[in-house]
CSV table of C-alpha atoms and ligand atoms in Angstrom, one decimal:
chain,number,residue,atom,x,y,z
A,12,UNK,CA,22.9,28.9,-43.5
A,13,UNK,CA,24.4,29.7,-46.8
A,14,UNK,CA,23.5,32.7,-48.9
A,15,UNK,CA,23.3,32.8,-52.6
A,16,UNK,CA,23.8,35.9,-54.6
A,17,UNK,CA,21.4,35.0,-57.3
A,18,UNK,CA,19.5,36.4,-60.1
A,19,UNK,CA,19.4,32.8,-61.3
A,20,UNK,CA,17.1,31.9,-58.3
A,21,UNK,CA,14.6,34.5,-59.5
A,22,UNK,CA,11.2,33.0,-59.8
A,23,UNK,CA,12.0,30.2,-57.4
A,24,UNK,CA,12.2,32.3,-54.2
A,25,UNK,CA,8.5,32.4,-53.5
A,26,UNK,CA,6.4,29.7,-51.9
A,27,UNK,CA,8.5,27.3,-49.9
A,28,UNK,CA,8.9,29.6,-46.9
A,29,UNK,CA,12.4,28.4,-46.2
A,30,UNK,CA,14.3,31.5,-47.5
A,31,UNK,CA,14.5,35.2,-47.1
A,32,UNK,CA,14.9,37.3,-50.3
A,33,UNK,CA,16.2,40.8,-50.2
A,34,UNK,CA,16.3,43.3,-53.1
A,35,UNK,CA,17.0,47.0,-53.1
A,36,UNK,CA,14.7,48.4,-55.8
A,37,UNK,CA,16.1,52.0,-55.6
A,38,UNK,CA,18.5,53.8,-53.3
A,39,UNK,CA,19.5,57.5,-53.1
A,40,UNK,CA,18.0,60.9,-52.6
A,41,UNK,CA,15.7,60.5,-55.7
A,42,UNK,CA,13.9,57.5,-54.2
A,43,UNK,CA,14.3,54.5,-51.9
A,44,UNK,CA,12.6,51.1,-51.7
A,45,UNK,CA,13.6,47.7,-50.5
A,46,UNK,CA,11.8,44.4,-51.0
A,47,UNK,CA,12.0,41.6,-48.5
A,48,UNK,CA,10.1,38.3,-48.5
A,49,UNK,CA,10.3,34.8,-47.0
A,50,UNK,CA,7.9,33.4,-49.6
A,51,UNK,CA,5.0,33.7,-47.3
A,52,UNK,CA,5.1,37.4,-46.3
A,53,UNK,CA,6.4,40.1,-48.6
A,54,UNK,CA,7.0,43.7,-47.6
A,55,UNK,CA,8.5,46.9,-48.9
A,56,UNK,CA,10.6,49.1,-46.7
A,57,UNK,CA,9.9,52.6,-48.0
A,58,UNK,CA,8.3,53.4,-51.3
A,59,UNK,CA,10.0,56.6,-52.4
A,60,UNK,CA,9.4,56.3,-56.1
A,61,UNK,CA,6.1,56.7,-57.9
A,62,UNK,CA,3.8,53.6,-57.5
A,63,UNK,CA,4.2,52.9,-61.2
A,64,UNK,CA,7.9,53.0,-61.1
A,65,UNK,CA,8.1,50.7,-58.2
A,66,UNK,CA,5.8,48.2,-60.0
A,67,UNK,CA,8.0,48.5,-63.0
A,68,UNK,CA,11.2,47.8,-61.1
A,69,UNK,CA,9.6,44.8,-59.3
A,70,UNK,CA,8.4,43.4,-62.6
A,71,UNK,CA,11.9,43.8,-64.0
A,72,UNK,CA,13.2,41.6,-61.2
A,73,UNK,CA,10.4,39.0,-61.5
A,74,UNK,CA,8.7,40.2,-58.3
A,75,UNK,CA,4.9,40.4,-58.1
A,76,UNK,CA,3.4,43.5,-56.4
A,77,UNK,CA,0.3,41.5,-55.8
A,78,UNK,CA,2.3,39.3,-53.4
A,79,UNK,CA,3.0,42.3,-51.1
A,80,UNK,CA,1.5,42.4,-47.6
A,81,UNK,CA,2.7,45.7,-46.2
A,82,UNK,CA,4.9,48.8,-46.5
A,83,UNK,CA,7.2,49.8,-43.6
A,84,UNK,CA,8.1,53.5,-43.5
A,85,UNK,CA,11.4,54.8,-42.1
A,86,UNK,CA,10.6,58.5,-42.1
A,87,UNK,CA,8.6,61.2,-43.9
A,88,UNK,CA,11.2,62.5,-46.4
A,89,UNK,CA,9.8,62.4,-50.0
A,90,UNK,CA,12.5,60.0,-51.2
A,91,UNK,CA,11.0,57.4,-48.8
A,92,UNK,CA,7.2,58.0,-49.0
A,93,UNK,CA,6.4,59.2,-52.5
A,94,UNK,CA,4.6,56.1,-53.7
A,95,UNK,CA,3.4,54.8,-50.3
A,96,UNK,CA,-0.2,56.0,-50.6
A,97,UNK,CA,-0.7,54.9,-54.1
A,98,UNK,CA,0.7,51.4,-53.5
A,99,UNK,CA,-1.3,51.0,-50.3
A,100,UNK,CA,-4.5,51.9,-52.1
A,101,UNK,CA,-3.8,49.9,-55.2
A,102,UNK,CA,-2.8,46.7,-53.5
A,103,UNK,CA,-4.6,47.0,-50.2
A,104,UNK,CA,-1.4,47.3,-48.2
A,105,UNK,CA,-1.2,48.1,-44.5
A,106,UNK,CA,1.3,50.8,-43.9
A,107,UNK,CA,3.5,50.4,-40.8
A,108,UNK,CA,4.4,53.9,-39.7
A,109,UNK,CA,5.0,55.6,-36.4
A,110,UNK,CA,2.8,58.5,-35.3
A,111,UNK,CA,5.5,61.1,-35.6
A,112,UNK,CA,6.3,60.1,-39.2
A,113,UNK,CA,2.6,59.9,-40.2
A,114,UNK,CA,1.8,63.4,-38.8
A,115,UNK,CA,5.0,64.9,-40.4
A,116,UNK,CA,3.9,63.3,-43.7
A,117,UNK,CA,0.9,65.7,-43.9
A,118,UNK,CA,-1.2,65.1,-46.9
A,119,UNK,CA,1.6,63.3,-48.8
A,120,UNK,CA,0.2,59.8,-48.0
A,121,UNK,CA,-3.4,60.4,-48.7
A,122,UNK,CA,-5.9,57.8,-47.6
A,123,UNK,CA,-4.2,54.5,-46.7
A,124,UNK,CA,-5.7,51.0,-47.0
A,125,UNK,CA,-4.6,50.2,-43.4
A,126,UNK,CA,-2.4,51.7,-40.8
A,127,UNK,CA,-0.3,50.0,-38.1
A,128,UNK,CA,1.3,52.6,-35.8
A,129,UNK,CA,4.5,51.1,-34.5
A,130,UNK,CA,6.8,52.6,-31.8
A,131,UNK,CA,10.6,52.6,-32.2
A,132,UNK,CA,12.0,50.0,-29.7
A,133,UNK,CA,8.8,47.8,-29.8
A,134,UNK,CA,9.0,44.7,-31.9
A,135,UNK,CA,6.0,43.4,-33.9
A,136,UNK,CA,5.3,40.8,-36.6
A,137,UNK,CA,4.1,41.2,-40.2
A,138,UNK,CA,2.9,37.7,-41.0
A,139,UNK,CA,5.9,35.4,-40.6
A,140,UNK,CA,8.5,38.3,-40.4
A,141,UNK,CA,9.6,39.6,-37.0
A,142,UNK,CA,10.3,43.3,-37.2
A,143,UNK,CA,12.4,45.4,-34.8
A,144,UNK,CA,12.2,49.1,-35.4
A,145,UNK,CA,14.8,51.3,-33.7
A,146,UNK,CA,15.5,55.1,-33.5
A,147,UNK,CA,18.1,56.7,-35.8
A,148,UNK,CA,19.5,60.2,-35.7
A,149,UNK,CA,18.2,62.1,-38.8
A,150,UNK,CA,16.5,65.4,-39.4
A,151,UNK,CA,13.0,63.9,-39.4
A,152,UNK,CA,10.3,63.6,-36.8
A,153,UNK,CA,10.8,60.0,-35.5
A,154,UNK,CA,13.1,58.3,-38.0
A,155,UNK,CA,13.6,54.5,-37.8
A,156,UNK,CA,15.9,51.7,-38.9
A,157,UNK,CA,14.7,48.1,-38.9
A,158,UNK,CA,15.8,44.5,-38.5
A,159,UNK,CA,13.7,41.8,-40.2
A,160,UNK,CA,14.1,38.3,-38.9
A,161,UNK,CA,12.7,35.0,-40.2
A,162,UNK,CA,13.8,31.4,-40.4
A,163,UNK,CA,16.9,32.1,-38.5
A,164,UNK,CA,18.0,34.9,-40.8
A,165,UNK,CA,18.3,38.5,-39.9
A,166,UNK,CA,18.5,41.5,-42.2
A,167,UNK,CA,19.3,45.0,-40.9
A,168,UNK,CA,18.6,48.3,-42.6
A,169,UNK,CA,19.8,51.7,-41.6
A,170,UNK,CA,19.9,54.6,-44.1
A,171,UNK,CA,19.5,58.3,-43.5
A,172,UNK,CA,21.4,58.6,-40.2
A,173,UNK,CA,23.9,61.2,-39.1
A,174,UNK,CA,25.7,59.1,-36.5
A,175,UNK,CA,25.6,55.4,-35.6
A,176,UNK,CA,24.5,55.5,-32.0
A,177,UNK,CA,24.8,52.7,-29.5
A,178,UNK,CA,21.2,51.8,-30.1
A,179,UNK,CA,21.9,51.4,-33.9
A,180,UNK,CA,24.9,49.2,-33.2
A,181,UNK,CA,23.0,47.0,-30.7
A,182,UNK,CA,20.1,46.4,-33.1
A,183,UNK,CA,22.3,45.7,-36.1
A,184,UNK,CA,24.4,43.0,-34.3
A,185,UNK,CA,24.4,39.5,-35.7
A,186,UNK,CA,22.8,40.3,-39.1
A,187,UNK,CA,23.3,38.0,-42.1
A,188,UNK,CA,22.7,40.9,-44.5
A,189,UNK,CA,23.3,44.6,-43.7
A,190,UNK,CA,21.9,47.5,-45.8
A,191,UNK,CA,23.8,50.5,-44.6
A,192,UNK,CA,24.1,54.1,-45.8
A,193,UNK,CA,27.4,55.2,-47.3
A,194,UNK,CA,26.2,58.6,-48.3
A,195,UNK,CA,29.3,60.7,-49.2
A,196,UNK,CA,33.0,60.9,-49.5
A,197,UNK,CA,33.9,63.6,-46.9
A,198,UNK,CA,36.4,65.4,-49.3
A,199,UNK,CA,34.0,65.3,-52.3
A,200,UNK,CA,31.3,66.8,-50.1
A,201,UNK,CA,33.6,69.6,-48.9
A,202,UNK,CA,34.8,70.3,-52.5
A,203,UNK,CA,31.4,69.8,-54.1
A,204,UNK,CA,28.7,72.2,-55.4
A,205,UNK,CA,26.3,72.2,-52.4
A,206,UNK,CA,25.8,75.4,-50.4
A,207,UNK,CA,27.6,75.5,-47.1
A,208,UNK,CA,24.5,75.1,-44.8
A,209,UNK,CA,23.5,72.0,-46.8
A,210,UNK,CA,27.0,70.6,-46.5
A,211,UNK,CA,26.8,71.2,-42.7
A,212,UNK,CA,23.4,69.5,-42.5
A,213,UNK,CA,24.7,66.4,-44.3
A,214,UNK,CA,27.8,66.2,-42.1
A,215,UNK,CA,25.8,66.8,-38.9
A,216,UNK,CA,24.6,64.4,-36.3
A,217,UNK,CA,21.2,64.2,-37.9
A,218,UNK,CA,22.4,64.2,-41.5
A,219,UNK,CA,23.9,61.2,-43.4
A,220,UNK,CA,26.7,58.8,-42.8
A,221,UNK,CA,30.0,59.2,-44.8
A,222,UNK,CA,31.9,56.3,-46.3
A,223,UNK,CA,34.3,56.5,-43.4
A,224,UNK,CA,31.5,56.5,-40.8
A,225,UNK,CA,30.1,53.4,-42.5
A,226,UNK,CA,33.5,51.7,-42.4
A,227,UNK,CA,33.8,52.3,-38.7
A,228,UNK,CA,30.3,51.0,-38.1
A,229,UNK,CA,31.0,47.9,-40.1
A,230,UNK,CA,34.2,47.3,-38.1
A,231,UNK,CA,32.0,47.0,-35.0
A,232,UNK,CA,29.2,44.9,-36.7
A,233,UNK,CA,31.4,42.4,-38.5
A,234,UNK,CA,31.0,38.8,-37.4
A,235,UNK,CA,31.3,35.3,-38.9
A,236,UNK,CA,27.8,35.0,-40.1
A,237,UNK,CA,27.7,38.4,-41.9
A,238,UNK,CA,27.4,37.3,-45.6
A,239,UNK,CA,26.4,40.4,-47.5
A,240,UNK,CA,26.7,44.1,-47.1
A,241,UNK,CA,24.7,46.4,-49.4
A,242,UNK,CA,26.0,50.0,-49.4
A,243,UNK,CA,23.0,52.3,-49.9
A,244,UNK,CA,21.8,55.9,-50.3
A,245,UNK,CA,25.0,57.0,-52.0
A,246,UNK,CA,25.0,60.7,-53.0
A,247,UNK,CA,25.2,61.1,-56.8
A,248,UNK,CA,27.1,64.4,-56.4
A,249,UNK,CA,29.3,63.7,-53.4
A,250,UNK,CA,30.3,60.0,-53.8
A,251,UNK,CA,31.1,57.3,-56.3
A,252,UNK,CA,30.5,53.5,-55.9
A,253,UNK,CA,34.3,53.0,-56.1
A,254,UNK,CA,35.0,55.4,-53.3
A,255,UNK,CA,32.3,53.8,-51.1
A,256,UNK,CA,33.6,50.3,-51.9
A,257,UNK,CA,37.2,51.3,-51.2
A,258,UNK,CA,36.4,52.9,-47.8
A,259,UNK,CA,34.7,49.8,-46.4
A,260,UNK,CA,36.8,47.2,-48.2
A,261,UNK,CA,39.8,47.7,-45.9
A,262,UNK,CA,37.6,46.9,-42.9
A,263,UNK,CA,36.2,43.8,-44.5
A,264,UNK,CA,39.6,42.7,-45.6
A,265,UNK,CA,39.9,38.9,-45.3
A,266,UNK,CA,36.3,38.4,-44.4
A,267,UNK,CA,34.0,36.3,-46.7
A,268,UNK,CA,31.5,39.2,-46.9
A,269,UNK,CA,30.2,40.0,-50.3
A,270,UNK,CA,30.0,43.8,-50.9
A,271,UNK,CA,27.4,45.4,-53.1
A,272,UNK,CA,26.6,49.0,-53.9
A,273,UNK,CA,22.9,49.8,-54.5
A,274,UNK,CA,22.3,52.3,-57.2
A,275,UNK,CA,19.6,54.9,-57.8
A,276,UNK,CA,18.7,53.5,-61.1
A,277,UNK,CA,18.9,49.7,-60.6
A,278,UNK,CA,19.0,49.1,-56.8
A,279,UNK,CA,20.6,45.8,-56.2
A,280,UNK,CA,20.2,42.2,-57.5
A,281,UNK,CA,18.1,39.8,-55.5
A,282,UNK,CA,19.9,38.1,-52.6
A,283,UNK,CA,18.4,34.9,-51.3
A,284,UNK,CA,19.2,33.4,-47.9
A,285,UNK,CA,19.0,29.7,-47.9
B,25,ZN,ZN1,16.7,59.6,-47.9
B,26,ZN,ZN1,15.9,61.5,-45.0
């Protein structure tokens, strides 16, 4: 399988069922959303911007919200669920969410068009996509990472995690595309403006991965078929795209992996697996 990094394929990725397209629409503490489709089934992982803003970002990339089938939710923090309820109602989308996350979301979701309560560790399918949810360590009720597999391709996503446990490493093995948190540069966090308790929370086992943590994780996960790594959920105060890139670059040295950094404003371009 070859992977094209391609805005030029935009508009031709739907319909033939032979490819998996991945695009981060937004990433960071002001909102997260990732689009994945094989041309038959299209999902969002998280919808942490307003519904209108997510539609606007999809339109900008040539993606049709009417083609969406479902929204998968990682955890209840506002930067992951802000637009979930609105989009579910507007486009009739089933929301795949575990019970802990749904209860912890309180009234933030409103009435949903459909609910599928998954359990971390139990695989399920959404149309033609095979989904494996797994537990991550974060200060939320029952936070999840996911792998999405289809047509022999596998995408792994883990953001908002304080440590990369054995469970995380096991699930993220053998991915073609990895979307991994690289939240902060440890020194910038320590020197930065946040109050000490918040710094401790971010650094803690249920906080966020530093650039160095991400590099160590990638060292374990790297393999021949890994084509693209998208660094995600970067802190705007305690990190820079250059620092994140630099930290993981040494680990990926010599590999043919393409490295991307997803931004809060623009997310990432559309990657298409052939
Ligand atoms: Zn978050
Ligand atoms: Zn969070």
